[in-house]
PDB file of C-alpha atoms in Angstrom:
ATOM      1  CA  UNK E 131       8.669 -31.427  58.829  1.00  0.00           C
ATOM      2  CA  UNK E 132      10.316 -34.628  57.730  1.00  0.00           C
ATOM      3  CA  UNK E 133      14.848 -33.826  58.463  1.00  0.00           C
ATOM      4  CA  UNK E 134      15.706 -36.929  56.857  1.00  0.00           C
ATOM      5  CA  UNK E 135      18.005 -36.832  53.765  1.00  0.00           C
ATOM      6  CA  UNK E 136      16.487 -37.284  50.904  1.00  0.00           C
ATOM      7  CA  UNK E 137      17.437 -40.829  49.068  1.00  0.00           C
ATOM      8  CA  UNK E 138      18.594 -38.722  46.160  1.00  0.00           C
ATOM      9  CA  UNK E 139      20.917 -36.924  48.436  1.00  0.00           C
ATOM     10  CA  UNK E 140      21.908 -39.975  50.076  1.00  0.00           C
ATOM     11  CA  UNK E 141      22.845 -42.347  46.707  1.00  0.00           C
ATOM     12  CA  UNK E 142      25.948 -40.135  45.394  1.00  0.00           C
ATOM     13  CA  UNK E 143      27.291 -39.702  48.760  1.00  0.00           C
ATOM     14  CA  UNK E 144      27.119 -43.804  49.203  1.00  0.00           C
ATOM     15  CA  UNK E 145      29.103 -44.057  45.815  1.00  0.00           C
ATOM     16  CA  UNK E 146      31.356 -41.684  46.787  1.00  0.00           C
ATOM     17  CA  UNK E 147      32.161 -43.530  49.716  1.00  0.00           C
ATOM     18  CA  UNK E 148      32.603 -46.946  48.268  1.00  0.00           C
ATOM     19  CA  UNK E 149      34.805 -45.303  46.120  1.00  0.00           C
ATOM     20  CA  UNK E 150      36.909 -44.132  48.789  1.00  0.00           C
ATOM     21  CA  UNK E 151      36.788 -47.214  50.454  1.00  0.00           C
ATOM     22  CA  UNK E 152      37.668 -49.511  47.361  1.00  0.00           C
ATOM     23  CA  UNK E 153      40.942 -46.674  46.476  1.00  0.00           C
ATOM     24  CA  UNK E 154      41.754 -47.968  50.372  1.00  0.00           C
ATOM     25  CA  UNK E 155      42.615 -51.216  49.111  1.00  0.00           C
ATOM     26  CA  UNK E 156      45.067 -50.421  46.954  1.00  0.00           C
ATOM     27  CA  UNK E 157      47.327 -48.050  49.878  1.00  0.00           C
ATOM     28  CA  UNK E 158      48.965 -44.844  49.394  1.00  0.00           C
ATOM     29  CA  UNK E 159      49.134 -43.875  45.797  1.00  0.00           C
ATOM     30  CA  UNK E 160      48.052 -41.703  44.001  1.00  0.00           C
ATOM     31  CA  UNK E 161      45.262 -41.469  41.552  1.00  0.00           C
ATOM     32  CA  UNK E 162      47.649 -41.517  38.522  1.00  0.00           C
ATOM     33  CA  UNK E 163      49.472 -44.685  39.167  1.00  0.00           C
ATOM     34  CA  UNK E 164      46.245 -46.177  40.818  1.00  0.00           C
ATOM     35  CA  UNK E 165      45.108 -46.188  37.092  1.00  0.00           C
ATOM     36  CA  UNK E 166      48.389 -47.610  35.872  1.00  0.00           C
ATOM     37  CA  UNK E 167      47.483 -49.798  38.242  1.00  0.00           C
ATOM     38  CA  UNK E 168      44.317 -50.839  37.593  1.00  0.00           C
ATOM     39  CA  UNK E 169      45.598 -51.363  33.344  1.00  0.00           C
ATOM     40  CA  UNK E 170      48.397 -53.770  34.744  1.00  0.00           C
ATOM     41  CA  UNK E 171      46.045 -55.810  36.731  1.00  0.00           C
ATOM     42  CA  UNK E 172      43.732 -56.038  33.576  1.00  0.00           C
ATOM     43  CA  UNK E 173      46.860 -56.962  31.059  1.00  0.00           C
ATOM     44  CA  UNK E 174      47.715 -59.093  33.487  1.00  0.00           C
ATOM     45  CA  UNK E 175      44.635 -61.149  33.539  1.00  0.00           C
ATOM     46  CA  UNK E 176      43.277 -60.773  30.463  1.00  0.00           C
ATOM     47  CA  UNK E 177      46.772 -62.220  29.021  1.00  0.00           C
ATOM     48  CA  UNK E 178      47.264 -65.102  31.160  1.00  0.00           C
ATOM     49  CA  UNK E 179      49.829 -63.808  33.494  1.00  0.00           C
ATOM     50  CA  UNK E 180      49.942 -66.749  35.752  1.00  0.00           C
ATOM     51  CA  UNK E 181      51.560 -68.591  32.632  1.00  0.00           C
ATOM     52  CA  UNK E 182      53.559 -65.439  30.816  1.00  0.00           C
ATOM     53  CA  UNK E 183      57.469 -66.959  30.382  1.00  0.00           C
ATOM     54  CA  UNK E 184      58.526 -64.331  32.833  1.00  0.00           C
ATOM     55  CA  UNK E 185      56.251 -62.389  35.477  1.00  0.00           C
ATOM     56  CA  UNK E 186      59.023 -61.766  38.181  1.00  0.00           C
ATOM     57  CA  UNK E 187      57.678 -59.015  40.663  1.00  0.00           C
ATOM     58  CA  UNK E 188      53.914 -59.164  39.368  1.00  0.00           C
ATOM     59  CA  UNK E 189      52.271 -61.298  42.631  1.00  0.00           C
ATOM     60  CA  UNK E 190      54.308 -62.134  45.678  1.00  0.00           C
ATOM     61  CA  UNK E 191      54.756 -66.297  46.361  1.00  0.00           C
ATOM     62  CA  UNK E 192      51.279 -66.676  48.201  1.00  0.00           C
ATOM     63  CA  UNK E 193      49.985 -65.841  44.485  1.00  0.00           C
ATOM     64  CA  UNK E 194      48.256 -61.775  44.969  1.00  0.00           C
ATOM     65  CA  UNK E 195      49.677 -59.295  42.775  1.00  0.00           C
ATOM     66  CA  UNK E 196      52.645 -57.320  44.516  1.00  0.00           C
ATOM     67  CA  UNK E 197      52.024 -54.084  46.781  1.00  0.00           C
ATOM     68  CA  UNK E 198      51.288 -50.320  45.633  1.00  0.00           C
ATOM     69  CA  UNK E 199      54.516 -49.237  44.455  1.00  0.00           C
ATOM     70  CA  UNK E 200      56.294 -51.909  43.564  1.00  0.00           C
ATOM     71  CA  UNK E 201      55.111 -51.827  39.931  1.00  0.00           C
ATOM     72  CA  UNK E 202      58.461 -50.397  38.526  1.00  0.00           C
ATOM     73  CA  UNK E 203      59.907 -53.510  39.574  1.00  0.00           C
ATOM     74  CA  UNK E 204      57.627 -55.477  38.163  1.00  0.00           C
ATOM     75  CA  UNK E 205      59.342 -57.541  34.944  1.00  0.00           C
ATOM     76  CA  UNK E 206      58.981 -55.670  31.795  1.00  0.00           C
ATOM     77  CA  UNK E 207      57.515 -52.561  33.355  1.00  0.00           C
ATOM     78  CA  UNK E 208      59.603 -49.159  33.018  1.00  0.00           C
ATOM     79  CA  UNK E 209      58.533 -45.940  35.042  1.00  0.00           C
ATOM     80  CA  UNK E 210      59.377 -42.645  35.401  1.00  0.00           C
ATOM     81  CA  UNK E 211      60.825 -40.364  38.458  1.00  0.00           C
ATOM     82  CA  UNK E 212      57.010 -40.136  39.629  1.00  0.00           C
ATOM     83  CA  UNK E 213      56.336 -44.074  38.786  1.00  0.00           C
ATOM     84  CA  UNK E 214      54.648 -43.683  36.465  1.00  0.00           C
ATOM     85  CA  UNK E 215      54.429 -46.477  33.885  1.00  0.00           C
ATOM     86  CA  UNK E 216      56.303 -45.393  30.712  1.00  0.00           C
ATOM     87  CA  UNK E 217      57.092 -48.518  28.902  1.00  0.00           C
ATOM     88  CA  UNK E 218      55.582 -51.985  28.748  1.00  0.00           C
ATOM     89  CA  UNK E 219      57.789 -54.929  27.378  1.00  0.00           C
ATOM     90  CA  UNK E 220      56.793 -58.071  27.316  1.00  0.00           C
ATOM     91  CA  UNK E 221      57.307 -59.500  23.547  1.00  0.00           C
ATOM     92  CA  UNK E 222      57.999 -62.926  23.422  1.00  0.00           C
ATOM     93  CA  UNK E 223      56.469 -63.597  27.302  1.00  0.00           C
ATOM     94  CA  UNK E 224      54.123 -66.357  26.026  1.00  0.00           C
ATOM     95  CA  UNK E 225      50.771 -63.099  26.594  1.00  0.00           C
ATOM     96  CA  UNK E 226      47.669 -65.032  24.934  1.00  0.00           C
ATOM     97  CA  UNK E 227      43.911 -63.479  25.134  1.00  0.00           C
ATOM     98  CA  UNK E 228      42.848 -60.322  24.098  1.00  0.00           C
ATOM     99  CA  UNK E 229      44.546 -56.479  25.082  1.00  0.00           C
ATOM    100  CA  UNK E 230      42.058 -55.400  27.095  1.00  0.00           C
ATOM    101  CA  UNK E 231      40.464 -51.802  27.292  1.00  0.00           C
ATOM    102  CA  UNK E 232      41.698 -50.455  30.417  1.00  0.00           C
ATOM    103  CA  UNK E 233      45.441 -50.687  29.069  1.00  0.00           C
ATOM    104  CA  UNK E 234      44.284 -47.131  27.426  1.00  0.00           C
ATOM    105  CA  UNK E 235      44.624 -45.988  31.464  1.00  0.00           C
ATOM    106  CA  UNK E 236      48.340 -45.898  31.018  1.00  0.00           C
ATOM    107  CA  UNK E 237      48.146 -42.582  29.929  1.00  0.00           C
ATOM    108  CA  UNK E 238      51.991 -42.360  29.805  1.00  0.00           C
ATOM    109  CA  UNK E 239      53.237 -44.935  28.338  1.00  0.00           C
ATOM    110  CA  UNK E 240      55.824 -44.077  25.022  1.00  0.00           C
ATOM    111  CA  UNK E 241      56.213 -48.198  24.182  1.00  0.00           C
ATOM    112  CA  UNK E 242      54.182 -51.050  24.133  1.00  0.00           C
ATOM    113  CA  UNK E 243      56.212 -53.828  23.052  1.00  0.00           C
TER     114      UNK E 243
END
C-alpha cells in the first residue's frame, strides 16, 4: 500500500503555501489593505511613479516602495480609521500610461481624482 500523498493532494497545498509565504513579504496587514496595497503598487508603476511631480512617502531614499502601513502617508493617498484607502489624488502629478486593472482592488475608495 503506497502512503504517499497523492500529487493532486500535494499541488493546492504548495499554492497555498506560496501564498502564505509571498503575503510574508508584505508584514503584518491585513488582507484588506494588502489589496489596497497591491492597486497602489500597480498605479504606481503602471503611471510612471518614479517621475509623478510629487511621490513623497511612496519608496524610501534607497528607491523600494515604503513599509506596510505607511500608505496613509503616502502623498495623495487618504485612509480611513482602519487604513483603508478612501481617496486617491493625484491630478496634475505628471501620471502617464494606462490605469491599470488592479486599481478596482481599492474596494473603498469614494474619489479618484
Amino acid at each position: 500500500m503506497n502512503t504517499e500523498p497523492s500529487a493532486s493532494f500535494l499541488r493546492p497545498l504548495r499554492r497555498l503555501l506560496l501564498l502564505l509565504a509571498v503575503l510574508s513579504l508584505f508584514g503584518s496587514v491585513g488582507p484588506a489593505t494588502h489589496l489596497d496595497r497591491v492597486a497602489l503598487f500597480a498605479l504606481y508603476n503602471a503611471t510612471n511613479g518614479d517621475d509623478w511631480t510629487r511621490n513623497g512617502g511612496w519608496k524610501t531614499a534607497s528607491g523600494v516602495f515604503s513599509p506596510p502601513g505607511t500608505e496613509c502617508s503616502w502623498f495623495g493617498i487618504d485612509c480611513d480609521d482602519e487604513d483603508r484607502v478612501l481617496d486617491v489624488k493625484l491630478r496634475n502629478n505628471n501620471l502617464t500610461g494606462r490605469i491599470p486593472a488592479e486599481l478596482g482592488l481599492l474596494t473603498g475608495v469614494r474619489e479618484l481624482d
